[in-house]
XYZ file of C-alpha atoms in Angstrom:
388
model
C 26.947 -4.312 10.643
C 23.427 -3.775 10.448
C 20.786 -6.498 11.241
C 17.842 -7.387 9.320
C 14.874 -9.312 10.531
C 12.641 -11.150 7.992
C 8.630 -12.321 9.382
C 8.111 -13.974 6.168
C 10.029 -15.234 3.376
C 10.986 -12.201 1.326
C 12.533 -12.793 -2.690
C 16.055 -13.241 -3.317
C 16.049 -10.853 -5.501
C 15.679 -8.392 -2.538
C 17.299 -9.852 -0.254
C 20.614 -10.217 -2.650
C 21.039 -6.407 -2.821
C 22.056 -6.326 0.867
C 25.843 -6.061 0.964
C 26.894 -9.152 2.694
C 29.873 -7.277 4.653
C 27.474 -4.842 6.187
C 24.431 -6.386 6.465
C 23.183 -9.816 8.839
C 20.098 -11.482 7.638
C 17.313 -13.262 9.128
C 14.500 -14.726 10.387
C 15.628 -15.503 13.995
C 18.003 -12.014 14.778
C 17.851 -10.417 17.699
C 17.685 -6.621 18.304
C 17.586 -5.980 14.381
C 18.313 -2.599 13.271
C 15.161 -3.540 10.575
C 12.059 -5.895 10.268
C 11.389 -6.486 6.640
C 7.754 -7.981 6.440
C 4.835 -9.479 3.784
C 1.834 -10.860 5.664
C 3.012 -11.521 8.963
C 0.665 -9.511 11.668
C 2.645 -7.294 13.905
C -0.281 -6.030 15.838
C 0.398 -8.052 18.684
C 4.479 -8.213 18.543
C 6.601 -6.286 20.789
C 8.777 -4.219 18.129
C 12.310 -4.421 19.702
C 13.218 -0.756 20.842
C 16.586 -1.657 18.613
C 14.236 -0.992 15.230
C 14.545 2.084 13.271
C 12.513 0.888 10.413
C 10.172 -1.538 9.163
C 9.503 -2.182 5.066
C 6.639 -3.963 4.306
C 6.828 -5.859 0.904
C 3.417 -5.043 -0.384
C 1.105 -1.732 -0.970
C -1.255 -2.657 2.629
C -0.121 -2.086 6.092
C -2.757 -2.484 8.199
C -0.595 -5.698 9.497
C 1.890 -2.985 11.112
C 0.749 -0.631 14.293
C 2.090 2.440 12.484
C 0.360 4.563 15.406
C 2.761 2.900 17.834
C 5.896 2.923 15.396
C 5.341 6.846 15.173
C 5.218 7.200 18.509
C 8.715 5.299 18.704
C 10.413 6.834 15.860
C 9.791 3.763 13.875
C 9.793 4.862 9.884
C 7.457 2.347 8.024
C 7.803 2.022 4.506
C 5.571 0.445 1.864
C 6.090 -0.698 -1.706
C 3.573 1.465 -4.095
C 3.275 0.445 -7.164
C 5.991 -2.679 -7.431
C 2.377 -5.094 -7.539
C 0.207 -2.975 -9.063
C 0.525 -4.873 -13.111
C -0.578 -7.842 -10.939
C -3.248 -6.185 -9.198
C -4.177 -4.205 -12.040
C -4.020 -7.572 -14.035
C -6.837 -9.627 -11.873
C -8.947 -6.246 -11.359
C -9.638 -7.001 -15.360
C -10.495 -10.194 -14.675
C -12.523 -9.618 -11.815
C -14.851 -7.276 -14.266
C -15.057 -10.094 -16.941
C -15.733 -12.863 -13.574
C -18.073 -10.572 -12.433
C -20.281 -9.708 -15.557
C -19.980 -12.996 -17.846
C -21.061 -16.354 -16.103
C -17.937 -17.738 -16.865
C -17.465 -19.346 -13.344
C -20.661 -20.562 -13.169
C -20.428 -22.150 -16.667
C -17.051 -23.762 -15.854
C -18.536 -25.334 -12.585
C -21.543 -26.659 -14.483
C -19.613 -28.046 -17.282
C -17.161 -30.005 -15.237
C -20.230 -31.089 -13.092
C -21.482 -32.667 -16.672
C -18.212 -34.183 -18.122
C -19.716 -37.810 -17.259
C -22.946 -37.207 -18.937
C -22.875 -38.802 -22.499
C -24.771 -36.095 -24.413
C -22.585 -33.231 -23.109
C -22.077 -31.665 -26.481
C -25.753 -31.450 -27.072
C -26.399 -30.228 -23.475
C -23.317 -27.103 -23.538
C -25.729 -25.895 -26.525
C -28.889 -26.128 -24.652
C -27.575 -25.005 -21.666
C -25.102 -21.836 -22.499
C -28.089 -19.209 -22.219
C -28.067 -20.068 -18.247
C -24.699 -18.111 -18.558
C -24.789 -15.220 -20.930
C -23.625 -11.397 -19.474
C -23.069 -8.277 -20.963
C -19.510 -7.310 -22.674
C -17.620 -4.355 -20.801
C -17.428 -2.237 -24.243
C -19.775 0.671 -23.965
C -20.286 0.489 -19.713
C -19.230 2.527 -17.213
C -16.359 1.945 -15.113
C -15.767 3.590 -11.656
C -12.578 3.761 -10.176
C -12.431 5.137 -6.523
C -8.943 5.669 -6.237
C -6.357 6.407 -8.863
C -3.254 5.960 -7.183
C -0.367 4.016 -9.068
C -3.139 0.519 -9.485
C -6.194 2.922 -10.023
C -4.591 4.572 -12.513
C -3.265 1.405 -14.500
C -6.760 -0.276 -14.414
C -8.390 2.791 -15.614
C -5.696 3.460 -18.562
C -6.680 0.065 -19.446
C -10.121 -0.331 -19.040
C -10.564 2.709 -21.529
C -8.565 0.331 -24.043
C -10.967 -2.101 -23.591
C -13.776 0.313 -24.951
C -15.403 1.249 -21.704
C -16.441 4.759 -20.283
C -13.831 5.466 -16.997
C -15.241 8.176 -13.988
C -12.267 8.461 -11.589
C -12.716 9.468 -8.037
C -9.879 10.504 -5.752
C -9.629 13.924 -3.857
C -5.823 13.200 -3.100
C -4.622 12.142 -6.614
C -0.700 12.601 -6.611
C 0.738 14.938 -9.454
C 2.695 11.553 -10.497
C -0.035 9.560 -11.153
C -2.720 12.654 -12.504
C 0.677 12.265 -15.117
C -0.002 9.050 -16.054
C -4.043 8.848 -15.773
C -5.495 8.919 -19.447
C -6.945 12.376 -20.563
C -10.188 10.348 -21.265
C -11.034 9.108 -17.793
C -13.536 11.562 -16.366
C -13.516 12.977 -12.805
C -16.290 12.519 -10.708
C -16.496 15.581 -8.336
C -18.056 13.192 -5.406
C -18.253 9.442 -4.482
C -21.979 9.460 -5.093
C -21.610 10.721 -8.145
C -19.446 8.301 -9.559
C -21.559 5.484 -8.179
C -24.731 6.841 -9.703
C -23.099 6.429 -12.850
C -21.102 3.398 -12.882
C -22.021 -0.079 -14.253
C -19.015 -1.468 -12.564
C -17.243 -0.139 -9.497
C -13.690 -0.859 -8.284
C -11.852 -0.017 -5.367
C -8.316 0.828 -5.196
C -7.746 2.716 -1.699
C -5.767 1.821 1.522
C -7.883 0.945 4.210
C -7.991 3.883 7.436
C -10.579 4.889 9.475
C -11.652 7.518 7.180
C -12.402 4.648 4.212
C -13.414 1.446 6.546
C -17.008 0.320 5.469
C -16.699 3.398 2.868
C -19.352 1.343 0.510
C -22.455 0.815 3.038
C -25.703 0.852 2.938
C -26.198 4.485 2.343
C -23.955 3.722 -0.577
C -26.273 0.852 -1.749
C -29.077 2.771 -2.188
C -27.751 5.592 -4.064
C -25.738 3.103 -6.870
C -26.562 2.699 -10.366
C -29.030 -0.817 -10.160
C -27.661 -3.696 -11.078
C -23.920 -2.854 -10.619
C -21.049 -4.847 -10.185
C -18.340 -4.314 -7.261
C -14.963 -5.282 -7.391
C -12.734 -5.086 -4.389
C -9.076 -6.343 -4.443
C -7.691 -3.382 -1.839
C -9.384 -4.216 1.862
C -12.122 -6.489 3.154
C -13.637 -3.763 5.433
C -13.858 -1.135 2.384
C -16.778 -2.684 1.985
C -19.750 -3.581 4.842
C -20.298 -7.268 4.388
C -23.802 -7.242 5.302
C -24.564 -4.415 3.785
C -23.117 -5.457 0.550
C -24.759 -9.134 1.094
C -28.236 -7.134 1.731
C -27.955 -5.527 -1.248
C -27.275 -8.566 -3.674
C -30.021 -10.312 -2.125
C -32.546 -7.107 -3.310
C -31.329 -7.000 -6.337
C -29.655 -3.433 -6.001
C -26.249 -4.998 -7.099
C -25.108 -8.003 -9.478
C -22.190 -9.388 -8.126
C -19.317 -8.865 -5.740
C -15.655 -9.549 -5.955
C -13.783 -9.862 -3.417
C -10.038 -10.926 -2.987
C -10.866 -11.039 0.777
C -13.019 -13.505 1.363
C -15.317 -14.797 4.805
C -17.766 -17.101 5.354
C -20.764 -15.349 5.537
C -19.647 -13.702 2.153
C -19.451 -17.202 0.807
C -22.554 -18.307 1.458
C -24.013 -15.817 -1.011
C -24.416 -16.783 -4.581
C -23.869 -13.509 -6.163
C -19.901 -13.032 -4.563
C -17.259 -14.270 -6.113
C -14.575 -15.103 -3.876
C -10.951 -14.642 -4.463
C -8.383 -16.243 -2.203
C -6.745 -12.866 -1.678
C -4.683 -12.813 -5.203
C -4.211 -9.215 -5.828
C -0.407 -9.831 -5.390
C 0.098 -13.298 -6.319
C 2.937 -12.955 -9.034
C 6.345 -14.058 -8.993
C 7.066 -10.418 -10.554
C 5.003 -8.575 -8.032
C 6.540 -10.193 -5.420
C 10.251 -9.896 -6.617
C 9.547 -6.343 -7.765
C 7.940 -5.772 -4.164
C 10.995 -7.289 -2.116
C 13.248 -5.257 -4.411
C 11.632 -1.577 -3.502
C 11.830 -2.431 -0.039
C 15.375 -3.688 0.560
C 16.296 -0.232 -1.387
C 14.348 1.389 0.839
C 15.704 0.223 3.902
C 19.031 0.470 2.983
C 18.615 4.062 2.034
C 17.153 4.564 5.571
C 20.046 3.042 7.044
C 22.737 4.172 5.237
C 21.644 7.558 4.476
C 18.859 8.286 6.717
C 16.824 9.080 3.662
C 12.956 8.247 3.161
C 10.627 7.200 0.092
C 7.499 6.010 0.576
C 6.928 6.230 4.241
C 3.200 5.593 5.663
C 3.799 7.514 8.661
C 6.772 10.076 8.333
C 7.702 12.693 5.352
C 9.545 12.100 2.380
C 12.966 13.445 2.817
C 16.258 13.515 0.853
C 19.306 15.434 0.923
C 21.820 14.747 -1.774
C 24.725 13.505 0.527
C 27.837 15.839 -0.475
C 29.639 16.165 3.290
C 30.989 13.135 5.293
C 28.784 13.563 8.912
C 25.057 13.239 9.316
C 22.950 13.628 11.917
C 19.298 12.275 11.415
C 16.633 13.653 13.771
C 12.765 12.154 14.422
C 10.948 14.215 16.366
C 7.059 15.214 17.483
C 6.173 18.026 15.076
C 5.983 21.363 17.601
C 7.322 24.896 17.302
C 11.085 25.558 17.769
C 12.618 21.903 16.761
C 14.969 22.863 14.087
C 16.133 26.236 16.397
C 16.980 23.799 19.634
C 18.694 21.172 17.200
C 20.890 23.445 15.469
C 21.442 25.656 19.015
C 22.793 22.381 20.203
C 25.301 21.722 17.138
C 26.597 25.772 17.694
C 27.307 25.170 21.211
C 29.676 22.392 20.209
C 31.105 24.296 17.427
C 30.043 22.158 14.786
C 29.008 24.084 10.991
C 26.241 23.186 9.336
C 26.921 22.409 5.625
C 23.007 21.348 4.601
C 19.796 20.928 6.228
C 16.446 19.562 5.646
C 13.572 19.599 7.718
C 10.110 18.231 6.731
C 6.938 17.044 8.675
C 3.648 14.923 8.667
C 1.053 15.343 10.555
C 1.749 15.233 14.449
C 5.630 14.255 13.278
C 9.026 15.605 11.706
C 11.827 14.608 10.701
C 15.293 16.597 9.851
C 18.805 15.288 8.160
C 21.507 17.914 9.178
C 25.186 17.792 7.073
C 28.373 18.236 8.478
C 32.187 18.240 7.765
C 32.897 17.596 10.945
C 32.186 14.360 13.443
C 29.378 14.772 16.070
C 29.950 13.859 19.464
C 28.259 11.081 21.747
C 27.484 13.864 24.101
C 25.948 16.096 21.352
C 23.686 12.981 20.448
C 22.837 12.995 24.229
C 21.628 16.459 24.424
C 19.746 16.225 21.810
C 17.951 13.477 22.232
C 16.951 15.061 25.648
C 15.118 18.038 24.036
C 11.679 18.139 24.619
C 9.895 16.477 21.044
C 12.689 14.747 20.220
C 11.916 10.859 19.898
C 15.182 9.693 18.233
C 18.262 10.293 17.083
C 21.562 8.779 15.167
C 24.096 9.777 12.673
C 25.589 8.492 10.354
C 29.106 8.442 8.222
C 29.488 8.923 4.536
């Protein structure tokens, strides 16, 4: 029976997959074989050493220490793509928020309802709120994964020019990115050029305060930002600094703080991006399949912090290794399995970064003290196996 913790409440829709004979489900189970997680931060939480993976229901995951879940063998998954119509969806609004005065002009009105001339005043008083159309502008996208791609396909229907910007666009989504959208060879290129900028990137240490001042002073004047992926994408001061000198329109932000508040020219989201009923069924169902396949099969999709790695399942045994990515892994694995006398049918090895990871077939059933040895290897950081 495996064990499933939940840190926040997770869709039925997910959580209804999970056989009810092999599966325990919760928000109060101890040593769970899996955390599944929305919001929740688990910076600060002591991940039970009983954890082999944690799904988080949602594209971000800066609310799980994936540094320390490597380190422990901990596969994190994430959902890309299951929110991004909803995302996409108030990424289009936020360019029409951020270049009509329509918020401004629904504030004022119902500040006016009790004034009896109303009528006369909406006509006198519309001009306050005019802004250009987006037909005809220039739309940046800096990042055209499976949201960036959606919002650009889209924003080209609308009539507007699309520069895309993303050195690490997937073959998948460079599939489904409209021929039309033009590719901007640098960042500062595509912000020279772009009436409207939006950000669809996970946030790292490589993209934290990516828009800065530096930034500021090189885009087009008078542009708008929209940002619905991380707060610290973008520098608040900076981006406050450059509103107040006129070097930028308006900001959107689905992240929110006070100081951003306080400025006139941001509009403030209350961090929306994913607020759907079908984003967050569609996200619940992706990870539930995910974890189950990790589980069951030992098979990954859409790991943050290990490779992608599947092995069509055609013998009965399986031995699933996750180990520090260093020379002679797979040799002192397999060594192991020939000392016991134990045929390999199938194997797959792959690696990320500092980290790999290996699923191993069998016909035959491998030992406790096969397990033991190999988890004693030098690199390795766990291993299990599992039965067809």
């Amino acid at each position: 029976m495996f064990r499933i913790q939940t840190l926040n409440k997770i869709s039925h829709l997910g959580l209804d997959l999970f056989p009810k004979d092999k599966y325990e489900i919760g928000d109060n189970i101890s040593n769970p074989d899996a955390i599944l997680v929305r919001s929740a931060d688990m910076n600060g939480l002591e991940i039970p050493s009983s954890v082999l993976a944690i799904a988080r229901a949602g594209a971000g995951y800066n609310n799980i220490p994936v540094k320390k879940c490597s380190e422990s063998g901990v596969v994190v998954f994430n959902t890309p793509g299951a929110n991004a119509n909803a995302v996409k969806e108030l990424a289009l609004a936020a360019l029409l928020l951020s270049s009509r005065g329509i918020i401004g002009g629904i504030n004022w009105a119902a500040s006016s309802a009790d004034k009896p001339d109303i009528v006369d005043l909406i006509e006198k008083e519309k001009s306050k709120f005019t802004g250009p159309e987006l037909k005809g502008k220039t739309l940046g996208v800096i990042g055209l994964g499976a949201i960036g791609v959606m919002v650009a396909n889209d924003a080209k229907a609308l009539g507007m020019n699309v520069i895309g910007f993303d050195p690490y666009i997937s073959v998948d989504a460079a599939w489904h990115l409209s021929s039309d959208v033009a590719r901007a060879d640098t960042l500062e290129s595509l912000l020279s050029k772009s009436d409207y900028v939006t950000l669809h990137i996970p946030q790292s240490d490589a993209t934290k305060g990516l828009l800065n001042a530096e930034k500021f002073n090189i885009i087009k004047k008078d542009a708008r930002i929209v940002n619905l992926s991380r707060n610290a994408l973008v520098n608040d001061k900076d981006v406050i600094n450059a509103l107040e000198a006129g070097k930028i329109s308006c900001y959107v932000t689905d992240f929110p703080t006070q100081e951003l508040l306080a400025c006139k020219k941001v509009i403030g989201i209350p961090h929306l991006g994913a607020s759907t009923p079908e984003a967050e069924d569609n996200c619940a169902v992706m990870a539930v399949q995910q974890i189950m396949d990790y589980l069951e099969n030992g098979e990954i999709r859409n790991s943050v912090n290990f490779p992608q790695c599947r092995l069509e399942q055609r013998y009965p045994h399986r031995l699933l290794v996750v180990n520090r990515n260093i020379p002679n892994m797979v040799g002192q694995i397999t060594t192991n399995l020939a000392g016991a006398n134990i045929n390999i049918q199938d194997l797959i090895n792959h690696h990320r970064d500092d980290y790999g990871f290996s699923i191993i077939d069998t016909d035959q059933e491998i030992p406790k003290s096969v397990l033991d040895h190999i988890s004693k290897v030098n690199g390795i950081i766990r291993v299990r196996s599992v039965v067809r």
